[in-house]
């Protein structure tokens, strides 16, 4: 009994099937995480390029010129929508004119060399070199990814490699298409065999890189949720410790200042206006801290109405001026959920954080300085050791 082996004709559909499977994977991932819309674009990219290969290999439609233009439209459309998805993930964009003109020029060029001046080599060059140019354009627009985490660097490198492999592959193998080439023997040409080989590698690596990027983004979001205060969006206690430890490790020990800030008579505000108004006050208070202290400072809500702030190193009088500016801003701010007659104030205690110092020991010391400010009448800014204080 002879062993039956599948006819090689079916093997030519393996790569389109792989592309369609990746497309299905991206769409499935999006269904489980609707907020990650770039996955739809990535799925559409693999779907369109897979369809382009099916059109060519299945010789449908049978008219060679129509087949060529249709497959080119799928290839270019897939490239454009894939690039759009990668930029979308990074919050970047290109103008609509770029997408429209790119599609029109490349597909229009293929159409011209099909219907006006029949030239197979010209069609191959226009399509493949045009796609390489598109991918490099997306890579250039997304170049800031190289400054991001490892997964972003890998994604950018993959884009560049996919674009660059199109150039020598096309220049070195396109002449194998000279002569009588139709849908029946197209798959046997050197050009197509190299196309399948290089596209298979590029598709698999790019597909996994994009899925890894989506996974990295999701893990980052979960970490952010874990380390953030849900009400104010500031760091929570764990997030502050993690960020401080990371900063200390990067700078081999970070000296600076720790300030503990507490809203005066917050319980009375809650009693008079209700917890919803109290929450609104906390949110506005956090917004003022973010606005005045900027991104260089670590700001956390560590419980109730208490906030901990890690400041970079500076002179003691500069710390006093900075935090006194916060206190005055809070005092003059009119909070939306409170009456105009109600004034919110805060008390602040600041201590120096020595290099390699323990963060929470410094917080405890700052808390004692804060207690002294409250004991002396609240609505004050005190700085330990320097003998500095400021009150209205």
Short mmCIF file of C-alpha atoms in Angstrom, two decimals:
data_model
loop_
_atom_site.label_atom_id
_atom_site.label_comp_id
_atom_site.label_asym_id
_atom_site.label_seq_id
_atom_site.Cartn_x
_atom_site.Cartn_y
_atom_site.Cartn_z
CA UNK A 1 0.00 0.00 0.00
CA UNK A 2 1.50 3.32 -1.08
CA UNK A 3 1.73 6.29 1.23
CA UNK A 4 -0.41 9.11 -0.13
CA UNK A 5 1.24 12.54 -0.03
CA UNK A 6 -0.72 15.74 -0.51
CA UNK A 7 -0.19 17.35 -3.87
CA UNK A 8 2.28 20.25 -3.65
CA UNK A 9 -0.36 22.58 -5.11
CA UNK A 10 -1.98 22.78 -1.69
CA UNK A 11 1.26 23.79 0.00
CA UNK A 12 1.26 27.15 -1.73
CA UNK A 13 -1.73 28.14 0.40
CA UNK A 14 0.12 27.57 3.70
CA UNK A 15 1.41 31.14 3.98
CA UNK A 16 -1.98 32.79 3.30
CA UNK A 17 -3.44 30.46 5.92
CA UNK A 18 -0.78 31.54 8.45
CA UNK A 19 -1.54 35.20 7.73
CA UNK A 20 -5.26 34.61 8.19
CA UNK A 21 -4.61 32.80 11.48
CA UNK A 22 -2.65 35.79 12.76
CA UNK A 23 -5.53 38.00 11.65
CA UNK A 24 -7.93 35.84 13.65
CA UNK A 25 -5.61 36.03 16.67
CA UNK A 26 -5.59 39.84 16.57
CA UNK A 27 -9.37 40.09 16.21
CA UNK A 28 -9.83 37.60 19.07
CA UNK A 29 -7.43 39.57 21.27
CA UNK A 30 -9.40 42.73 20.51
CA UNK A 31 -12.69 41.06 21.47
CA UNK A 32 -11.25 40.37 24.92
CA UNK A 33 -9.82 43.89 25.26
CA UNK A 34 -11.94 46.37 23.29
CA UNK A 35 -9.95 49.36 24.49
CA UNK A 36 -6.91 48.28 22.44
CA UNK A 37 -8.24 49.37 19.06
CA UNK A 38 -4.92 49.08 17.26
CA UNK A 39 -5.44 45.30 17.36
CA UNK A 40 -8.26 45.72 14.83
CA UNK A 41 -5.89 47.49 12.45
CA UNK A 42 -3.27 44.76 12.90
CA UNK A 43 -5.88 42.08 12.26
CA UNK A 44 -7.05 43.89 9.12
CA UNK A 45 -3.43 44.16 7.94
CA UNK A 46 -2.84 40.41 8.10
CA UNK A 47 -6.28 39.73 6.63
CA UNK A 48 -5.72 41.96 3.59
CA UNK A 49 -2.22 40.66 2.87
CA UNK A 50 -3.46 37.08 3.25
CA UNK A 51 -6.29 37.82 0.80
CA UNK A 52 -3.79 39.37 -1.62
CA UNK A 53 -1.81 36.13 -1.67
CA UNK A 54 -4.96 34.05 -2.08
CA UNK A 55 -6.00 36.18 -5.05
CA UNK A 56 -2.61 35.62 -6.70
CA UNK A 57 -2.25 31.93 -5.91
CA UNK A 58 -5.88 31.03 -6.53
CA UNK A 59 -5.80 32.91 -9.83
CA UNK A 60 -9.14 34.52 -9.02
CA UNK A 61 -10.20 36.52 -10.88
CA UNK A 62 -8.69 34.69 -13.84
CA UNK A 63 -7.99 37.87 -15.80
CA UNK A 64 -4.28 38.50 -15.16
CA UNK A 65 -4.50 42.29 -15.26
CA UNK A 66 -7.50 42.50 -12.94
CA UNK A 67 -5.90 39.92 -10.65
CA UNK A 68 -2.72 41.98 -10.45
CA UNK A 69 -4.50 45.25 -9.65
CA UNK A 70 -6.79 43.63 -7.07
CA UNK A 71 -3.94 41.87 -5.26
CA UNK A 72 -1.92 45.11 -5.31
CA UNK A 73 -4.84 46.96 -3.72
CA UNK A 74 -4.97 44.34 -0.95
CA UNK A 75 -1.20 44.47 -0.39
CA UNK A 76 -1.07 48.27 -0.21
CA UNK A 77 -4.26 48.48 1.86
CA UNK A 78 -2.87 45.94 4.33
CA UNK A 79 0.41 47.83 4.62
CA UNK A 80 -1.34 51.14 5.21
CA UNK A 81 -3.80 49.83 7.79
CA UNK A 82 -1.01 47.96 9.61
CA UNK A 83 1.12 51.09 9.77
CA UNK A 84 -1.88 53.04 10.98
CA UNK A 85 -2.37 50.53 13.79
CA UNK A 86 1.25 50.74 14.94
CA UNK A 87 1.07 54.54 15.02
CA UNK A 88 -2.32 54.38 16.74
CA UNK A 89 -0.84 52.29 19.55
CA UNK A 90 1.76 55.00 20.18
CA UNK A 91 -0.65 57.93 19.95
CA UNK A 92 0.89 59.03 16.63
CA UNK A 93 -0.69 59.72 13.27
CA UNK A 94 -0.10 60.68 9.67
CA UNK A 95 -2.44 62.83 7.64
CA UNK A 96 -5.33 61.32 5.70
CA UNK A 97 -3.73 62.74 2.56
CA UNK A 98 -0.71 60.47 3.12
CA UNK A 99 -2.87 57.34 3.11
CA UNK A 100 -4.98 58.41 0.14
CA UNK A 101 -2.05 59.55 -2.02
CA UNK A 102 0.06 56.50 -1.14
CA UNK A 103 -2.73 54.11 -2.10
CA UNK A 104 -3.52 56.03 -5.28
CA UNK A 105 0.10 56.33 -6.44
CA UNK A 106 1.11 52.70 -5.88
CA UNK A 107 -2.09 51.00 -7.01
CA UNK A 108 -2.44 53.56 -9.80
CA UNK A 109 1.11 52.78 -10.93
CA UNK A 110 0.35 49.05 -11.00
CA UNK A 111 -2.85 49.74 -12.96
CA UNK A 112 -0.93 51.90 -15.47
CA UNK A 113 1.65 49.18 -16.15
CA UNK A 114 -1.18 46.66 -16.56
CA UNK A 115 -3.67 48.47 -18.79
CA UNK A 116 -1.79 51.34 -20.44
CA UNK A 117 1.77 50.14 -20.85
CA UNK A 118 2.06 46.46 -20.06
CA UNK A 119 5.31 45.95 -18.15
CA UNK A 120 5.58 43.15 -15.61
CA UNK A 121 8.92 44.24 -14.14
CA UNK A 122 7.67 47.80 -13.68
CA UNK A 123 4.61 46.50 -11.82
CA UNK A 124 6.79 44.45 -9.48
CA UNK A 125 9.10 47.37 -8.79
CA UNK A 126 6.26 49.85 -8.21
CA UNK A 127 4.46 47.54 -5.78
CA UNK A 128 7.37 46.19 -3.76
CA UNK A 129 9.52 49.31 -3.61
CA UNK A 130 6.40 51.37 -2.94
CA UNK A 131 5.50 49.14 0.02
CA UNK A 132 9.07 49.37 1.32
CA UNK A 133 8.83 53.16 1.20
CA UNK A 134 5.52 53.09 3.07
CA UNK A 135 6.87 50.88 5.85
CA UNK A 136 9.98 53.04 6.23
CA UNK A 137 7.72 56.11 6.45
CA UNK A 138 5.79 54.52 9.30
CA UNK A 139 9.06 53.52 11.00
CA UNK A 140 10.38 57.07 10.74
CA UNK A 141 7.16 58.50 12.18
CA UNK A 142 7.36 56.00 15.05
CA UNK A 143 11.10 56.50 15.63
CA UNK A 144 10.52 57.61 19.23
CA UNK A 145 9.72 53.95 19.99
CA UNK A 146 13.48 53.38 20.02
CA UNK A 147 13.62 55.33 23.30
CA UNK A 148 10.90 53.16 24.82
CA UNK A 149 10.97 49.71 26.44
CA UNK A 150 12.53 46.68 24.77
CA UNK A 151 9.29 45.57 23.12
CA UNK A 152 8.98 48.97 21.40
CA UNK A 153 12.57 48.79 20.16
CA UNK A 154 11.96 45.30 18.75
CA UNK A 155 8.80 46.45 17.00
CA UNK A 156 10.61 49.37 15.36
CA UNK A 157 13.53 47.16 14.28
CA UNK A 158 11.07 44.66 12.79
CA UNK A 159 9.44 47.42 10.74
CA UNK A 160 12.78 48.53 9.33
CA UNK A 161 13.89 44.96 8.53
CA UNK A 162 10.60 44.11 6.82
CA UNK A 163 10.96 47.21 4.64
CA UNK A 164 14.62 46.66 3.81
CA UNK A 165 14.22 43.00 2.84
CA UNK A 166 11.77 44.03 0.13
CA UNK A 167 14.44 45.96 -1.76
CA UNK A 168 17.18 43.35 -2.44
CA UNK A 169 14.62 40.57 -2.76
CA UNK A 170 12.82 42.47 -5.49
CA UNK A 171 15.94 43.64 -7.33
CA UNK A 172 17.60 40.21 -7.28
CA UNK A 173 14.64 37.98 -8.16
CA UNK A 174 12.23 40.05 -10.25
CA UNK A 175 13.88 39.05 -13.53
CA UNK A 176 12.75 35.47 -12.97
CA UNK A 177 9.31 36.76 -14.01
CA UNK A 178 10.48 37.53 -17.55
CA UNK A 179 8.90 35.27 -20.12
CA UNK A 180 5.53 33.59 -20.10
CA UNK A 181 4.27 33.75 -16.53
CA UNK A 182 0.63 33.18 -15.73
CA UNK A 183 -1.43 32.05 -12.79
CA UNK A 184 -0.50 28.42 -13.35
CA UNK A 185 3.29 28.75 -13.11
CA UNK A 186 3.61 31.96 -11.08
CA UNK A 187 4.15 30.00 -7.84
CA UNK A 188 7.16 28.23 -9.39
CA UNK A 189 9.12 31.41 -10.12
CA UNK A 190 12.20 32.30 -8.09
CA UNK A 191 10.58 35.64 -7.31
CA UNK A 192 7.54 34.04 -5.72
CA UNK A 193 9.52 31.41 -3.84
CA UNK A 194 11.69 34.12 -2.26
CA UNK A 195 8.57 36.18 -1.63
CA UNK A 196 6.99 33.30 0.27
CA UNK A 197 10.16 32.59 2.25
CA UNK A 198 10.84 36.19 3.28
CA UNK A 199 7.18 37.03 3.87
CA UNK A 200 6.71 33.96 6.05
CA UNK A 201 9.59 34.97 8.31
CA UNK A 202 8.59 38.64 8.36
CA UNK A 203 4.92 37.84 9.03
CA UNK A 204 5.60 35.45 11.90
CA UNK A 205 8.15 37.71 13.59
CA UNK A 206 6.07 40.86 13.11
CA UNK A 207 2.91 39.11 14.26
CA UNK A 208 4.54 37.89 17.46
CA UNK A 209 6.15 41.32 18.00
CA UNK A 210 2.76 43.02 17.75
CA UNK A 211 1.10 40.50 20.06
CA UNK A 212 3.98 40.95 22.52
CA UNK A 213 3.49 44.72 22.34
CA UNK A 214 -0.21 44.31 23.11
CA UNK A 215 0.62 42.05 26.05
CA UNK A 216 3.22 44.51 27.32
CA UNK A 217 0.69 47.35 27.13
CA UNK A 218 -1.86 45.35 29.09
CA UNK A 219 0.64 44.42 31.79
CA UNK A 220 1.65 48.08 32.02
CA UNK A 221 -1.97 49.12 32.50
CA UNK A 222 -2.49 46.52 35.22
CA UNK A 223 0.67 47.72 36.98
CA UNK A 224 -0.54 51.31 36.74
CA UNK A 225 -3.92 50.37 38.23
CA UNK A 226 -2.19 48.44 41.01
CA UNK A 227 0.13 51.35 41.88
CA UNK A 228 -2.37 54.22 41.53
CA UNK A 229 -4.99 55.71 43.81
CA UNK A 230 -8.31 55.15 41.97
CA UNK A 231 -9.88 58.40 43.20
CA UNK A 232 -7.15 60.93 42.43
CA UNK A 233 -4.99 59.11 39.88
CA UNK A 234 -1.91 59.81 42.01
CA UNK A 235 0.42 57.08 43.19
CA UNK A 236 -0.73 54.97 46.12
CA UNK A 237 1.57 53.86 48.94
CA UNK A 238 2.87 50.85 47.01
CA UNK A 239 3.31 52.86 43.82
CA UNK A 240 5.29 55.54 45.65
CA UNK A 241 7.62 52.96 47.15
CA UNK A 242 8.13 51.21 43.80
CA UNK A 243 8.84 54.46 41.94
CA UNK A 244 11.16 55.73 44.67
CA UNK A 245 13.11 52.45 44.73
CA UNK A 246 13.43 52.48 40.94
CA UNK A 247 14.64 56.08 41.02
CA UNK A 248 17.13 55.31 43.78
CA UNK A 249 18.47 52.34 41.83
CA UNK A 250 18.84 54.38 38.65
CA UNK A 251 20.62 57.26 40.38
CA UNK A 252 22.50 55.00 42.84
CA UNK A 253 20.70 56.64 45.72
CA UNK A 254 18.45 59.67 45.49
CA UNK A 255 18.76 62.53 47.96
CA UNK A 256 16.08 65.16 48.15
CA UNK A 257 13.11 66.10 50.30
CA UNK A 258 9.95 64.46 51.57
CA UNK A 259 6.88 66.57 52.23
CA UNK A 260 3.73 65.35 53.96
CA UNK A 261 0.66 67.43 53.19
CA UNK A 262 -2.65 67.13 55.03
CA UNK A 263 -5.96 68.89 54.33
CA UNK A 264 -7.08 70.79 57.42
CA UNK A 265 -10.45 69.91 58.97
CA UNK A 266 -11.27 67.47 56.17
CA UNK A 267 -13.61 65.43 58.38
CA UNK A 268 -15.70 68.56 58.98
CA UNK A 269 -15.92 69.12 55.21
CA UNK A 270 -17.19 65.58 54.77
CA UNK A 271 -19.75 66.05 57.54
CA UNK A 272 -21.00 69.39 56.19
CA UNK A 273 -21.04 68.64 52.45
CA UNK A 274 -21.11 64.85 52.20
CA UNK A 275 -18.60 62.27 50.99
CA UNK A 276 -19.20 63.01 47.30
CA UNK A 277 -18.11 66.62 47.84
CA UNK A 278 -15.17 65.39 49.91
CA UNK A 279 -14.06 63.13 47.08
CA UNK A 280 -14.33 66.05 44.65
CA UNK A 281 -12.13 68.16 46.95
CA UNK A 282 -9.51 65.39 47.02
CA UNK A 283 -9.54 65.20 43.22
CA UNK A 284 -9.15 68.96 42.81
CA UNK A 285 -6.46 69.02 45.48
CA UNK A 286 -4.53 66.29 43.63
CA UNK A 287 -4.86 68.24 40.38
CA UNK A 288 -3.33 71.33 42.01
CA UNK A 289 -0.40 69.28 43.31
CA UNK A 290 0.23 67.84 39.84
CA UNK A 291 0.03 71.27 38.23
CA UNK A 292 2.36 73.03 40.68
CA UNK A 293 4.92 70.28 41.31
CA UNK A 294 5.20 68.81 37.81
CA UNK A 295 6.32 65.38 36.65
CA UNK A 296 9.73 65.44 38.36
CA UNK A 297 8.13 65.03 41.78
CA UNK A 298 6.61 61.80 43.07
CA UNK A 299 3.15 62.55 44.45
CA UNK A 300 1.08 59.97 46.32
CA UNK A 301 -2.12 59.82 48.30
CA UNK A 302 -1.27 57.52 51.16
CA UNK A 303 -4.59 57.55 52.95
CA UNK A 304 -7.61 59.73 53.61
CA UNK A 305 -6.62 63.37 53.19
CA UNK A 306 -2.86 62.81 53.53
CA UNK A 307 -0.45 63.20 50.61
CA UNK A 308 3.26 62.38 50.42
CA UNK A 309 5.54 64.20 47.99
CA UNK A 310 9.14 63.31 47.08
CA UNK A 311 11.04 66.34 45.77
CA UNK A 312 14.41 66.50 44.05
CA UNK A 313 17.37 67.95 45.95
CA UNK A 314 17.41 71.71 46.50
CA UNK A 315 18.18 74.30 49.14
CA UNK A 316 15.93 74.36 52.22
CA UNK A 317 14.63 77.85 51.49
CA UNK A 318 13.71 76.74 47.96
CA UNK A 319 11.73 73.85 49.42
CA UNK A 320 9.93 76.28 51.68
CA UNK A 321 9.09 78.61 48.78
CA UNK A 322 7.87 75.73 46.61
CA UNK A 323 5.62 74.14 49.22
CA UNK A 324 4.47 77.51 50.52
CA UNK A 325 3.32 78.21 46.97
CA UNK A 326 1.26 75.02 47.16
CA UNK A 327 -0.25 76.06 50.50
CA UNK A 328 -1.18 79.55 49.27
CA UNK A 329 -2.67 78.16 46.06
CA UNK A 330 -4.86 75.76 48.02
CA UNK A 331 -5.95 78.53 50.39
CA UNK A 332 -7.08 80.83 47.56
CA UNK A 333 -8.60 78.12 45.36
CA UNK A 334 -12.39 77.89 45.26
CA UNK A 335 -13.41 74.25 45.20
CA UNK A 336 -16.38 73.53 42.93
CA UNK A 337 -18.52 71.47 45.31
CA UNK A 338 -18.10 73.88 48.24
CA UNK A 339 -19.70 77.26 48.93
CA UNK A 340 -17.75 80.43 48.18
CA UNK A 341 -17.50 81.13 51.90
CA UNK A 342 -15.77 77.81 52.60
CA UNK A 343 -11.99 77.93 52.38
CA UNK A 344 -9.84 74.80 52.20
CA UNK A 345 -6.39 74.97 53.76
CA UNK A 346 -3.58 72.49 54.26
CA UNK A 347 -0.60 71.96 56.53
CA UNK A 348 2.76 70.77 55.23
CA UNK A 349 5.82 69.25 56.91
CA UNK A 350 9.10 68.81 55.02
CA UNK A 351 12.28 66.89 55.91
CA UNK A 352 15.47 66.13 54.02
CA UNK A 353 15.77 62.64 52.57
CA UNK A 354 19.40 61.59 52.71
CA UNK A 355 21.05 59.57 49.95
CA UNK A 356 20.31 55.87 50.49
CA UNK A 357 17.87 56.98 53.19
CA UNK A 358 14.77 55.01 54.11
CA UNK A 359 11.70 56.59 52.52
CA UNK A 360 9.20 55.67 55.21
CA UNK A 361 11.45 56.77 58.04
CA UNK A 362 11.64 60.15 56.31
CA UNK A 363 7.85 60.15 55.93
CA UNK A 364 7.46 59.49 59.67
CA UNK A 365 9.79 62.41 60.44
CA UNK A 366 7.89 64.66 58.03
CA UNK A 367 4.66 63.59 59.71
CA UNK A 368 6.02 64.83 63.05
CA UNK A 369 6.90 68.18 61.45
CA UNK A 370 3.39 68.28 60.00
CA UNK A 371 1.96 67.62 63.47
CA UNK A 372 3.92 70.60 64.79
CA UNK A 373 2.43 72.78 62.03
CA UNK A 374 -1.08 71.63 62.95
CA UNK A 375 -0.42 72.13 66.66
CA UNK A 376 0.63 75.73 65.97
CA UNK A 377 -2.65 76.53 64.25
CA UNK A 378 -2.73 74.68 60.90
CA UNK A 379 -2.44 76.25 57.42
CA UNK A 380 1.35 76.34 57.78
CA UNK A 381 4.45 75.07 55.99
CA UNK A 382 7.30 73.83 58.21
CA UNK A 383 10.75 72.65 57.13
CA UNK A 384 12.69 70.52 59.62
CA UNK A 385 16.19 71.39 60.88
CA UNK A 386 16.49 74.55 58.82
CA UNK A 387 14.25 76.33 61.32
CA UNK A 388 12.09 77.58 58.47
CA UNK A 389 8.35 78.01 58.59
CA UNK A 390 5.69 80.03 56.87
CA UNK A 391 2.11 80.82 57.82
CA UNK A 392 -0.52 83.25 56.54
#
